[in-house]
Amino acid sequence: MMFAAATAALVVAMLLALVRALLGPTVYDRVLAVNSFGTKTVLMIAVLGFLAGRPDFMDIALLYALINFIGTLAVLKFFRYGDMARPGGRPTAGEGD
Amino acid sequence: MDMLLDIISGVLLAAGSFFIIVGAIGLVRLPDMFARMHGAGVTDTLGAGLFIAGLMIQGGFTLITVKLFMILVFFFFASPTSSYALANAALSQGEKPWTRESDNTNDNKEDSSSKT
Protein backbone atom coordinates (compact mmCIF):
# COMPACT_ATOMS: atom_id res chain seq x y z
CA MET A 1 0.00 0.00 0.00
CA MET A 2 2.82 2.40 0.82
CA PHE A 3 4.31 1.72 -2.59
CA ALA A 4 1.07 2.98 -4.14
CA ALA A 5 1.25 6.13 -2.04
CA ALA A 6 4.88 6.64 -3.06
CA THR A 7 3.91 6.15 -6.70
CA ALA A 8 1.13 8.72 -6.35
CA ALA A 9 3.55 11.23 -4.88
CA LEU A 10 5.95 10.59 -7.75
CA VAL A 11 3.19 11.17 -10.31
CA VAL A 12 2.37 14.53 -8.70
CA ALA A 13 6.03 15.52 -8.77
CA MET A 14 6.29 14.44 -12.40
CA LEU A 15 3.31 16.60 -13.34
CA LEU A 16 4.96 19.59 -11.62
CA ALA A 17 8.14 18.95 -13.58
CA LEU A 18 6.10 18.83 -16.79
CA VAL A 19 4.50 22.16 -15.86
CA ARG A 20 7.94 23.70 -15.61
CA ALA A 21 8.96 22.04 -18.87
CA LEU A 22 5.98 23.67 -20.65
CA LEU A 23 6.24 27.05 -18.91
CA GLY A 24 10.01 27.36 -18.84
CA PRO A 25 10.89 30.64 -20.58
CA THR A 26 14.44 29.63 -21.42
CA VAL A 27 15.53 26.41 -23.07
CA TYR A 28 17.65 25.58 -20.01
CA ASP A 29 14.52 25.52 -17.85
CA ARG A 30 13.18 22.83 -20.13
CA VAL A 31 16.41 20.82 -19.99
CA LEU A 32 16.35 21.09 -16.19
CA ALA A 33 12.70 20.00 -16.02
CA VAL A 34 13.29 17.04 -18.33
CA ASN A 35 16.35 15.99 -16.35
CA SER A 36 14.34 16.16 -13.13
CA PHE A 37 11.52 14.23 -14.80
CA GLY A 38 14.07 11.55 -15.76
CA THR A 39 15.30 11.04 -12.22
CA LYS A 40 11.71 10.74 -11.06
CA THR A 41 11.14 8.12 -13.75
CA VAL A 42 14.06 6.14 -12.35
CA LEU A 43 12.42 6.16 -8.93
CA MET A 44 9.06 5.29 -10.48
CA ILE A 45 10.53 2.25 -12.23
CA ALA A 46 12.19 1.12 -9.01
CA VAL A 47 9.02 1.43 -6.92
CA LEU A 48 6.89 -0.22 -9.61
CA GLY A 49 9.41 -3.05 -9.64
CA PHE A 50 8.68 -3.56 -5.97
CA LEU A 51 4.95 -3.12 -6.51
CA ALA A 52 4.79 -5.70 -9.30
CA GLY A 53 7.21 -8.06 -7.58
CA ARG A 54 9.66 -7.84 -10.49
CA PRO A 55 13.24 -7.62 -9.17
CA ASP A 56 14.62 -7.14 -12.70
CA PHE A 57 13.16 -3.61 -12.81
CA MET A 58 16.16 -2.43 -10.79
CA ASP A 59 18.40 -3.02 -13.80
CA ILE A 60 16.01 -1.05 -15.99
CA ALA A 61 16.00 1.78 -13.45
CA LEU A 62 19.79 1.85 -13.32
CA LEU A 63 19.99 1.86 -17.12
CA TYR A 64 17.43 4.65 -17.33
CA ALA A 65 19.45 6.74 -14.88
CA LEU A 66 22.56 6.29 -17.05
CA ILE A 67 20.76 7.13 -20.28
CA ASN A 68 19.02 10.13 -18.72
CA PHE A 69 22.37 11.54 -17.65
CA ILE A 70 23.92 11.01 -21.07
CA GLY A 71 20.88 12.49 -22.79
CA THR A 72 20.98 15.63 -20.66
CA LEU A 73 24.66 16.18 -21.38
CA ALA A 74 24.12 15.59 -25.12
CA VAL A 75 21.31 18.15 -25.27
CA LEU A 76 23.39 20.65 -23.32
CA LYS A 77 26.35 20.14 -25.62
CA PHE A 78 24.09 20.66 -28.60
CA PHE A 79 22.76 23.95 -27.22
CA ARG A 80 26.18 25.04 -26.08
CA TYR A 81 28.16 24.45 -29.27
CA GLY A 82 25.41 24.55 -31.86
CA ASP A 83 26.23 21.00 -32.95
CA MET A 84 27.75 17.80 -31.61
CA ALA A 85 30.76 17.55 -33.86
CA ARG A 86 33.00 20.11 -32.13
CA PRO A 87 36.26 18.75 -30.61
CA GLY A 88 36.14 18.82 -26.81
CA GLY A 89 38.15 21.12 -24.56
CA ARG A 90 36.82 24.40 -25.96
CA PRO A 91 37.18 27.29 -23.46
CA THR A 92 33.99 27.15 -21.42
CA ALA A 93 33.59 30.94 -21.28
CA GLY A 94 34.12 31.29 -25.02
CA GLU A 95 31.39 32.35 -27.48
CA GLY A 96 29.02 29.64 -28.59
CA ASP A 97 29.77 29.93 -32.32
CA MET B 1 11.19 -7.59 13.36
CA ASP B 2 9.61 -7.62 9.92
CA MET B 3 6.97 -5.17 11.11
CA LEU B 4 9.69 -2.80 12.29
CA LEU B 5 11.42 -2.89 8.90
CA ASP B 6 8.15 -2.09 7.17
CA ILE B 7 7.59 0.89 9.45
CA ILE B 8 11.10 2.21 8.89
CA SER B 9 10.89 1.85 5.12
CA GLY B 10 7.43 3.41 5.17
CA VAL B 11 8.75 6.44 7.04
CA LEU B 12 11.73 6.72 4.68
CA LEU B 13 9.50 6.42 1.62
CA ALA B 14 7.16 9.08 3.00
CA ALA B 15 10.05 11.43 3.75
CA GLY B 16 11.53 10.78 0.31
CA SER B 17 8.21 11.49 -1.39
CA PHE B 18 7.82 14.65 0.66
CA PHE B 19 11.18 16.00 -0.47
CA ILE B 20 10.53 14.98 -4.06
CA ILE B 21 7.32 17.01 -4.07
CA VAL B 22 9.03 19.93 -2.29
CA GLY B 23 11.75 19.86 -4.95
CA ALA B 24 9.16 19.76 -7.72
CA ILE B 25 7.29 22.71 -6.21
CA GLY B 26 10.59 24.58 -5.98
CA LEU B 27 11.21 23.71 -9.63
CA VAL B 28 7.95 25.43 -10.58
CA ARG B 29 7.77 28.41 -8.23
CA LEU B 30 11.32 29.71 -7.97
CA PRO B 31 11.91 32.86 -10.03
CA ASP B 32 14.97 31.98 -12.07
CA MET B 33 16.58 29.01 -13.82
CA PHE B 34 19.53 29.00 -11.43
CA ALA B 35 17.20 29.07 -8.44
CA ARG B 36 15.16 26.24 -9.93
CA MET B 37 18.31 24.17 -10.14
CA HIS B 38 18.27 24.21 -6.35
CA GLY B 39 14.77 22.73 -6.46
CA ALA B 40 15.87 20.02 -8.86
CA GLY B 41 18.87 19.38 -6.63
CA VAL B 42 16.67 18.82 -3.61
CA THR B 43 14.72 16.23 -5.56
CA ASP B 44 17.86 14.54 -6.84
CA THR B 45 19.77 14.29 -3.60
CA LEU B 46 17.48 14.16 -0.60
CA GLY B 47 14.30 12.97 -2.30
CA ALA B 48 15.91 10.17 -4.28
CA GLY B 49 18.26 9.29 -1.41
CA LEU B 50 15.53 8.74 1.17
CA PHE B 51 13.30 7.08 -1.40
CA ILE B 52 15.94 4.55 -2.43
CA ALA B 53 16.94 4.01 1.21
CA GLY B 54 13.34 3.08 1.93
CA LEU B 55 13.34 0.65 -0.99
CA MET B 56 16.67 -0.81 0.07
CA ILE B 57 15.24 -1.68 3.48
CA GLN B 58 12.34 -3.37 1.76
CA GLY B 59 14.78 -5.26 -0.42
CA GLY B 60 16.66 -6.78 2.51
CA PHE B 61 20.03 -8.47 1.98
CA THR B 62 19.48 -9.42 -1.66
CA LEU B 63 20.86 -8.46 -5.04
CA ILE B 64 18.03 -5.91 -5.33
CA THR B 65 19.57 -3.84 -2.56
CA VAL B 66 22.96 -3.92 -4.27
CA LYS B 67 21.43 -2.64 -7.51
CA LEU B 68 19.54 0.09 -5.63
CA PHE B 69 22.81 1.08 -3.99
CA MET B 70 24.39 1.30 -7.45
CA ILE B 71 21.62 3.66 -8.52
CA LEU B 72 22.28 5.77 -5.44
CA VAL B 73 26.03 5.87 -6.13
CA PHE B 74 25.38 6.88 -9.73
CA PHE B 75 23.01 9.66 -8.64
CA PHE B 76 25.72 10.79 -6.23
CA PHE B 77 28.12 11.36 -9.14
CA ALA B 78 25.73 12.22 -11.97
CA SER B 79 23.54 14.84 -10.32
CA PRO B 80 26.25 17.43 -9.59
CA THR B 81 27.85 16.86 -12.97
CA SER B 82 24.67 17.48 -14.91
CA SER B 83 23.85 20.52 -12.75
CA TYR B 84 27.32 21.93 -13.43
CA ALA B 85 27.01 21.29 -17.17
CA LEU B 86 23.61 22.96 -17.22
CA ALA B 87 24.76 26.03 -15.30
CA ASN B 88 27.93 26.32 -17.37
CA ALA B 89 26.02 26.06 -20.64
CA ALA B 90 23.48 28.63 -19.47
CA LEU B 91 26.09 31.09 -18.17
CA SER B 92 28.23 30.87 -21.28
CA GLN B 93 25.18 31.58 -23.44
CA GLY B 94 24.63 34.82 -21.55
CA GLU B 95 21.94 33.70 -19.14
CA LYS B 96 21.98 36.19 -16.24
CA PRO B 97 20.97 34.91 -12.77
CA TRP B 98 17.94 36.67 -11.31
CA THR B 99 18.80 39.16 -8.55
CA ARG B 100 16.69 41.65 -6.60
CA GLU B 101 18.29 44.58 -8.49
CA SER B 102 17.95 43.00 -11.89
CA ASP B 103 14.31 42.32 -11.15
CA ASN B 104 13.14 45.95 -11.36
CA THR B 105 15.63 47.09 -14.02
CA ASN B 106 14.59 44.62 -16.76
CA ASP B 107 10.92 44.50 -15.81
CA ASN B 108 9.91 46.03 -19.11
CA LYS B 109 12.01 43.64 -21.19
CA GLU B 110 10.51 40.44 -19.77
CA ASP B 111 6.86 40.31 -18.73
CA SER B 112 6.67 40.18 -14.96
CA SER B 113 4.41 37.11 -15.04
CA SER B 114 7.41 34.89 -15.67
CA LYS B 115 9.04 36.36 -12.58
CA THR B 116 6.34 35.28 -10.10
PDB file of C-alpha atoms in Angstrom:
ATOM      1  CA  MET A   1       0.000   0.000   0.000  1.00  0.00           C
ATOM      2  CA  MET A   2       2.822   2.401   0.820  1.00  0.00           C
ATOM      3  CA  PHE A   3       4.306   1.720  -2.594  1.00  0.00           C
ATOM      4  CA  ALA A   4       1.066   2.975  -4.138  1.00  0.00           C
ATOM      5  CA  ALA A   5       1.251   6.134  -2.037  1.00  0.00           C
ATOM      6  CA  ALA A   6       4.883   6.639  -3.060  1.00  0.00           C
ATOM      7  CA  THR A   7       3.907   6.148  -6.701  1.00  0.00           C
ATOM      8  CA  ALA A   8       1.126   8.721  -6.354  1.00  0.00           C
ATOM      9  CA  ALA A   9       3.555  11.234  -4.878  1.00  0.00           C
ATOM     10  CA  LEU A  10       5.951  10.592  -7.750  1.00  0.00           C
ATOM     11  CA  VAL A  11       3.194  11.166 -10.306  1.00  0.00           C
ATOM     12  CA  VAL A  12       2.368  14.526  -8.700  1.00  0.00           C
ATOM     13  CA  ALA A  13       6.031  15.524  -8.767  1.00  0.00           C
ATOM     14  CA  MET A  14       6.291  14.436 -12.402  1.00  0.00           C
ATOM     15  CA  LEU A  15       3.312  16.605 -13.335  1.00  0.00           C
ATOM     16  CA  LEU A  16       4.964  19.590 -11.624  1.00  0.00           C
ATOM     17  CA  ALA A  17       8.142  18.947 -13.578  1.00  0.00           C
ATOM     18  CA  LEU A  18       6.100  18.827 -16.794  1.00  0.00           C
ATOM     19  CA  VAL A  19       4.495  22.155 -15.860  1.00  0.00           C
ATOM     20  CA  ARG A  20       7.937  23.704 -15.610  1.00  0.00           C
ATOM     21  CA  ALA A  21       8.957  22.042 -18.874  1.00  0.00           C
ATOM     22  CA  LEU A  22       5.984  23.674 -20.652  1.00  0.00           C
ATOM     23  CA  LEU A  23       6.238  27.047 -18.905  1.00  0.00           C
ATOM     24  CA  GLY A  24      10.008  27.364 -18.845  1.00  0.00           C
ATOM     25  CA  PRO A  25      10.894  30.644 -20.577  1.00  0.00           C
ATOM     26  CA  THR A  26      14.438  29.631 -21.424  1.00  0.00           C
ATOM     27  CA  VAL A  27      15.527  26.412 -23.068  1.00  0.00           C
ATOM     28  CA  TYR A  28      17.651  25.579 -20.013  1.00  0.00           C
ATOM     29  CA  ASP A  29      14.520  25.517 -17.848  1.00  0.00           C
ATOM     30  CA  ARG A  30      13.182  22.833 -20.126  1.00  0.00           C
ATOM     31  CA  VAL A  31      16.405  20.823 -19.989  1.00  0.00           C
ATOM     32  CA  LEU A  32      16.351  21.088 -16.194  1.00  0.00           C
ATOM     33  CA  ALA A  33      12.701  20.003 -16.024  1.00  0.00           C
ATOM     34  CA  VAL A  34      13.289  17.040 -18.334  1.00  0.00           C
ATOM     35  CA  ASN A  35      16.347  15.991 -16.350  1.00  0.00           C
ATOM     36  CA  SER A  36      14.339  16.157 -13.131  1.00  0.00           C
ATOM     37  CA  PHE A  37      11.524  14.225 -14.801  1.00  0.00           C
ATOM     38  CA  GLY A  38      14.069  11.551 -15.761  1.00  0.00           C
ATOM     39  CA  THR A  39      15.304  11.040 -12.219  1.00  0.00           C
ATOM     40  CA  LYS A  40      11.708  10.738 -11.058  1.00  0.00           C
ATOM     41  CA  THR A  41      11.140   8.115 -13.750  1.00  0.00           C
ATOM     42  CA  VAL A  42      14.063   6.142 -12.347  1.00  0.00           C
ATOM     43  CA  LEU A  43      12.422   6.164  -8.929  1.00  0.00           C
ATOM     44  CA  MET A  44       9.064   5.294 -10.475  1.00  0.00           C
ATOM     45  CA  ILE A  45      10.531   2.246 -12.233  1.00  0.00           C
ATOM     46  CA  ALA A  46      12.186   1.120  -9.007  1.00  0.00           C
ATOM     47  CA  VAL A  47       9.024   1.432  -6.922  1.00  0.00           C
ATOM     48  CA  LEU A  48       6.894  -0.218  -9.612  1.00  0.00           C
ATOM     49  CA  GLY A  49       9.413  -3.055  -9.641  1.00  0.00           C
ATOM     50  CA  PHE A  50       8.679  -3.563  -5.966  1.00  0.00           C
ATOM     51  CA  LEU A  51       4.945  -3.117  -6.509  1.00  0.00           C
ATOM     52  CA  ALA A  52       4.786  -5.695  -9.296  1.00  0.00           C
ATOM     53  CA  GLY A  53       7.206  -8.055  -7.583  1.00  0.00           C
ATOM     54  CA  ARG A  54       9.663  -7.843 -10.487  1.00  0.00           C
ATOM     55  CA  PRO A  55      13.241  -7.616  -9.170  1.00  0.00           C
ATOM     56  CA  ASP A  56      14.617  -7.138 -12.701  1.00  0.00           C
ATOM     57  CA  PHE A  57      13.165  -3.615 -12.810  1.00  0.00           C
ATOM     58  CA  MET A  58      16.160  -2.432 -10.792  1.00  0.00           C
ATOM     59  CA  ASP A  59      18.401  -3.017 -13.797  1.00  0.00           C
ATOM     60  CA  ILE A  60      16.006  -1.054 -15.985  1.00  0.00           C
ATOM     61  CA  ALA A  61      16.004   1.782 -13.448  1.00  0.00           C
ATOM     62  CA  LEU A  62      19.795   1.849 -13.324  1.00  0.00           C
ATOM     63  CA  LEU A  63      19.989   1.857 -17.122  1.00  0.00           C
ATOM     64  CA  TYR A  64      17.430   4.645 -17.329  1.00  0.00           C
ATOM     65  CA  ALA A  65      19.454   6.738 -14.880  1.00  0.00           C
ATOM     66  CA  LEU A  66      22.559   6.289 -17.051  1.00  0.00           C
ATOM     67  CA  ILE A  67      20.759   7.133 -20.284  1.00  0.00           C
ATOM     68  CA  ASN A  68      19.020  10.134 -18.721  1.00  0.00           C
ATOM     69  CA  PHE A  69      22.370  11.538 -17.649  1.00  0.00           C
ATOM     70  CA  ILE A  70      23.925  11.014 -21.068  1.00  0.00           C
ATOM     71  CA  GLY A  71      20.878  12.494 -22.789  1.00  0.00           C
ATOM     72  CA  THR A  72      20.980  15.628 -20.657  1.00  0.00           C
ATOM     73  CA  LEU A  73      24.657  16.179 -21.382  1.00  0.00           C
ATOM     74  CA  ALA A  74      24.121  15.593 -25.117  1.00  0.00           C
ATOM     75  CA  VAL A  75      21.307  18.151 -25.267  1.00  0.00           C
ATOM     76  CA  LEU A  76      23.391  20.647 -23.321  1.00  0.00           C
ATOM     77  CA  LYS A  77      26.351  20.141 -25.619  1.00  0.00           C
ATOM     78  CA  PHE A  78      24.092  20.659 -28.600  1.00  0.00           C
ATOM     79  CA  PHE A  79      22.765  23.951 -27.218  1.00  0.00           C
ATOM     80  CA  ARG A  80      26.183  25.040 -26.078  1.00  0.00           C
ATOM     81  CA  TYR A  81      28.159  24.446 -29.269  1.00  0.00           C
ATOM     82  CA  GLY A  82      25.413  24.546 -31.864  1.00  0.00           C
ATOM     83  CA  ASP A  83      26.231  20.999 -32.946  1.00  0.00           C
ATOM     84  CA  MET A  84      27.753  17.799 -31.608  1.00  0.00           C
ATOM     85  CA  ALA A  85      30.764  17.549 -33.860  1.00  0.00           C
ATOM     86  CA  ARG A  86      33.001  20.113 -32.134  1.00  0.00           C
ATOM     87  CA  PRO A  87      36.262  18.748 -30.612  1.00  0.00           C
ATOM     88  CA  GLY A  88      36.144  18.816 -26.808  1.00  0.00           C
ATOM     89  CA  GLY A  89      38.150  21.120 -24.561  1.00  0.00           C
ATOM     90  CA  ARG A  90      36.823  24.400 -25.958  1.00  0.00           C
ATOM     91  CA  PRO A  91      37.179  27.290 -23.458  1.00  0.00           C
ATOM     92  CA  THR A  92      33.991  27.146 -21.424  1.00  0.00           C
ATOM     93  CA  ALA A  93      33.590  30.938 -21.275  1.00  0.00           C
ATOM     94  CA  GLY A  94      34.119  31.289 -25.024  1.00  0.00           C
ATOM     95  CA  GLU A  95      31.394  32.354 -27.475  1.00  0.00           C
ATOM     96  CA  GLY A  96      29.019  29.644 -28.595  1.00  0.00           C
ATOM     97  CA  ASP A  97      29.771  29.934 -32.321  1.00  0.00           C
TER      98      ASP A  97
ATOM     99  CA  MET B   1      11.188  -7.595  13.361  1.00  0.00           C
ATOM    100  CA  ASP B   2       9.607  -7.621   9.918  1.00  0.00           C
ATOM    101  CA  MET B   3       6.972  -5.166  11.114  1.00  0.00           C
ATOM    102  CA  LEU B   4       9.693  -2.802  12.293  1.00  0.00           C
ATOM    103  CA  LEU B   5      11.418  -2.889   8.903  1.00  0.00           C
ATOM    104  CA  ASP B   6       8.150  -2.094   7.170  1.00  0.00           C
ATOM    105  CA  ILE B   7       7.586   0.888   9.451  1.00  0.00           C
ATOM    106  CA  ILE B   8      11.096   2.206   8.890  1.00  0.00           C
ATOM    107  CA  SER B   9      10.891   1.848   5.119  1.00  0.00           C
ATOM    108  CA  GLY B  10       7.431   3.415   5.170  1.00  0.00           C
ATOM    109  CA  VAL B  11       8.750   6.438   7.040  1.00  0.00           C
ATOM    110  CA  LEU B  12      11.729   6.721   4.677  1.00  0.00           C
ATOM    111  CA  LEU B  13       9.498   6.422   1.616  1.00  0.00           C
ATOM    112  CA  ALA B  14       7.158   9.078   2.998  1.00  0.00           C
ATOM    113  CA  ALA B  15      10.053  11.433   3.745  1.00  0.00           C
ATOM    114  CA  GLY B  16      11.530  10.782   0.306  1.00  0.00           C
ATOM    115  CA  SER B  17       8.210  11.487  -1.386  1.00  0.00           C
ATOM    116  CA  PHE B  18       7.822  14.649   0.660  1.00  0.00           C
ATOM    117  CA  PHE B  19      11.178  16.005  -0.468  1.00  0.00           C
ATOM    118  CA  ILE B  20      10.532  14.975  -4.064  1.00  0.00           C
ATOM    119  CA  ILE B  21       7.324  17.015  -4.067  1.00  0.00           C
ATOM    120  CA  VAL B  22       9.031  19.933  -2.289  1.00  0.00           C
ATOM    121  CA  GLY B  23      11.752  19.862  -4.949  1.00  0.00           C
ATOM    122  CA  ALA B  24       9.159  19.760  -7.716  1.00  0.00           C
ATOM    123  CA  ILE B  25       7.288  22.714  -6.206  1.00  0.00           C
ATOM    124  CA  GLY B  26      10.590  24.582  -5.983  1.00  0.00           C
ATOM    125  CA  LEU B  27      11.208  23.713  -9.631  1.00  0.00           C
ATOM    126  CA  VAL B  28       7.949  25.429 -10.579  1.00  0.00           C
ATOM    127  CA  ARG B  29       7.770  28.411  -8.232  1.00  0.00           C
ATOM    128  CA  LEU B  30      11.320  29.706  -7.972  1.00  0.00           C
ATOM    129  CA  PRO B  31      11.912  32.856 -10.027  1.00  0.00           C
ATOM    130  CA  ASP B  32      14.971  31.977 -12.074  1.00  0.00           C
ATOM    131  CA  MET B  33      16.580  29.012 -13.819  1.00  0.00           C
ATOM    132  CA  PHE B  34      19.526  28.998 -11.430  1.00  0.00           C
ATOM    133  CA  ALA B  35      17.197  29.074  -8.440  1.00  0.00           C
ATOM    134  CA  ARG B  36      15.164  26.240  -9.933  1.00  0.00           C
ATOM    135  CA  MET B  37      18.305  24.169 -10.142  1.00  0.00           C
ATOM    136  CA  HIS B  38      18.274  24.207  -6.352  1.00  0.00           C
ATOM    137  CA  GLY B  39      14.765  22.726  -6.457  1.00  0.00           C
ATOM    138  CA  ALA B  40      15.866  20.022  -8.860  1.00  0.00           C
ATOM    139  CA  GLY B  41      18.874  19.383  -6.629  1.00  0.00           C
ATOM    140  CA  VAL B  42      16.671  18.824  -3.608  1.00  0.00           C
ATOM    141  CA  THR B  43      14.725  16.230  -5.557  1.00  0.00           C
ATOM    142  CA  ASP B  44      17.862  14.544  -6.838  1.00  0.00           C
ATOM    143  CA  THR B  45      19.775  14.286  -3.598  1.00  0.00           C
ATOM    144  CA  LEU B  46      17.481  14.163  -0.603  1.00  0.00           C
ATOM    145  CA  GLY B  47      14.299  12.965  -2.301  1.00  0.00           C
ATOM    146  CA  ALA B  48      15.909  10.168  -4.280  1.00  0.00           C
ATOM    147  CA  GLY B  49      18.257   9.290  -1.413  1.00  0.00           C
ATOM    148  CA  LEU B  50      15.532   8.736   1.172  1.00  0.00           C
ATOM    149  CA  PHE B  51      13.303   7.081  -1.399  1.00  0.00           C
ATOM    150  CA  ILE B  52      15.943   4.553  -2.427  1.00  0.00           C
ATOM    151  CA  ALA B  53      16.942   4.006   1.206  1.00  0.00           C
ATOM    152  CA  GLY B  54      13.338   3.080   1.930  1.00  0.00           C
ATOM    153  CA  LEU B  55      13.336   0.650  -0.990  1.00  0.00           C
ATOM    154  CA  MET B  56      16.670  -0.811   0.074  1.00  0.00           C
ATOM    155  CA  ILE B  57      15.240  -1.680   3.480  1.00  0.00           C
ATOM    156  CA  GLN B  58      12.340  -3.369   1.757  1.00  0.00           C
ATOM    157  CA  GLY B  59      14.778  -5.263  -0.419  1.00  0.00           C
ATOM    158  CA  GLY B  60      16.659  -6.775   2.510  1.00  0.00           C
ATOM    159  CA  PHE B  61      20.030  -8.470   1.980  1.00  0.00           C
ATOM    160  CA  THR B  62      19.476  -9.417  -1.658  1.00  0.00           C
ATOM    161  CA  LEU B  63      20.856  -8.459  -5.041  1.00  0.00           C
ATOM    162  CA  ILE B  64      18.033  -5.913  -5.333  1.00  0.00           C
ATOM    163  CA  THR B  65      19.571  -3.838  -2.560  1.00  0.00           C
ATOM    164  CA  VAL B  66      22.960  -3.917  -4.266  1.00  0.00           C
ATOM    165  CA  LYS B  67      21.427  -2.638  -7.507  1.00  0.00           C
ATOM    166  CA  LEU B  68      19.544   0.091  -5.633  1.00  0.00           C
ATOM    167  CA  PHE B  69      22.807   1.084  -3.988  1.00  0.00           C
ATOM    168  CA  MET B  70      24.392   1.296  -7.447  1.00  0.00           C
ATOM    169  CA  ILE B  71      21.623   3.660  -8.520  1.00  0.00           C
ATOM    170  CA  LEU B  72      22.278   5.772  -5.436  1.00  0.00           C
ATOM    171  CA  VAL B  73      26.028   5.872  -6.132  1.00  0.00           C
ATOM    172  CA  PHE B  74      25.381   6.883  -9.732  1.00  0.00           C
ATOM    173  CA  PHE B  75      23.010   9.655  -8.640  1.00  0.00           C
ATOM    174  CA  PHE B  76      25.725  10.789  -6.232  1.00  0.00           C
ATOM    175  CA  PHE B  77      28.121  11.361  -9.144  1.00  0.00           C
ATOM    176  CA  ALA B  78      25.729  12.222 -11.971  1.00  0.00           C
ATOM    177  CA  SER B  79      23.542  14.841 -10.317  1.00  0.00           C
ATOM    178  CA  PRO B  80      26.251  17.434  -9.587  1.00  0.00           C
ATOM    179  CA  THR B  81      27.849  16.859 -12.966  1.00  0.00           C
ATOM    180  CA  SER B  82      24.670  17.484 -14.909  1.00  0.00           C
ATOM    181  CA  SER B  83      23.851  20.521 -12.749  1.00  0.00           C
ATOM    182  CA  TYR B  84      27.323  21.926 -13.432  1.00  0.00           C
ATOM    183  CA  ALA B  85      27.014  21.285 -17.166  1.00  0.00           C
ATOM    184  CA  LEU B  86      23.610  22.964 -17.224  1.00  0.00           C
ATOM    185  CA  ALA B  87      24.759  26.029 -15.296  1.00  0.00           C
ATOM    186  CA  ASN B  88      27.926  26.317 -17.369  1.00  0.00           C
ATOM    187  CA  ALA B  89      26.017  26.060 -20.640  1.00  0.00           C
ATOM    188  CA  ALA B  90      23.476  28.633 -19.469  1.00  0.00           C
ATOM    189  CA  LEU B  91      26.086  31.093 -18.168  1.00  0.00           C
ATOM    190  CA  SER B  92      28.229  30.875 -21.280  1.00  0.00           C
ATOM    191  CA  GLN B  93      25.181  31.579 -23.445  1.00  0.00           C
ATOM    192  CA  GLY B  94      24.630  34.819 -21.552  1.00  0.00           C
ATOM    193  CA  GLU B  95      21.940  33.700 -19.136  1.00  0.00           C
ATOM    194  CA  LYS B  96      21.982  36.191 -16.243  1.00  0.00           C
ATOM    195  CA  PRO B  97      20.970  34.905 -12.768  1.00  0.00           C
ATOM    196  CA  TRP B  98      17.939  36.668 -11.309  1.00  0.00           C
ATOM    197  CA  THR B  99      18.796  39.162  -8.550  1.00  0.00           C
ATOM    198  CA  ARG B 100      16.693  41.646  -6.600  1.00  0.00           C
ATOM    199  CA  GLU B 101      18.292  44.581  -8.485  1.00  0.00           C
ATOM    200  CA  SER B 102      17.951  42.997 -11.886  1.00  0.00           C
ATOM    201  CA  ASP B 103      14.305  42.321 -11.147  1.00  0.00           C
ATOM    202  CA  ASN B 104      13.141  45.955 -11.360  1.00  0.00           C
ATOM    203  CA  THR B 105      15.633  47.086 -14.021  1.00  0.00           C
ATOM    204  CA  ASN B 106      14.588  44.616 -16.758  1.00  0.00           C
ATOM    205  CA  ASP B 107      10.915  44.498 -15.811  1.00  0.00           C
ATOM    206  CA  ASN B 108       9.908  46.026 -19.108  1.00  0.00           C
ATOM    207  CA  LYS B 109      12.011  43.642 -21.188  1.00  0.00           C
ATOM    208  CA  GLU B 110      10.512  40.441 -19.766  1.00  0.00           C
ATOM    209  CA  ASP B 111       6.862  40.309 -18.734  1.00  0.00           C
ATOM    210  CA  SER B 112       6.668  40.182 -14.963  1.00  0.00           C
ATOM    211  CA  SER B 113       4.409  37.109 -15.038  1.00  0.00           C
ATOM    212  CA  SER B 114       7.410  34.892 -15.670  1.00  0.00           C
ATOM    213  CA  LYS B 115       9.038  36.364 -12.583  1.00  0.00           C
ATOM    214  CA  THR B 116       6.337  35.282 -10.102  1.00  0.00           C
TER     215      THR B 116
END
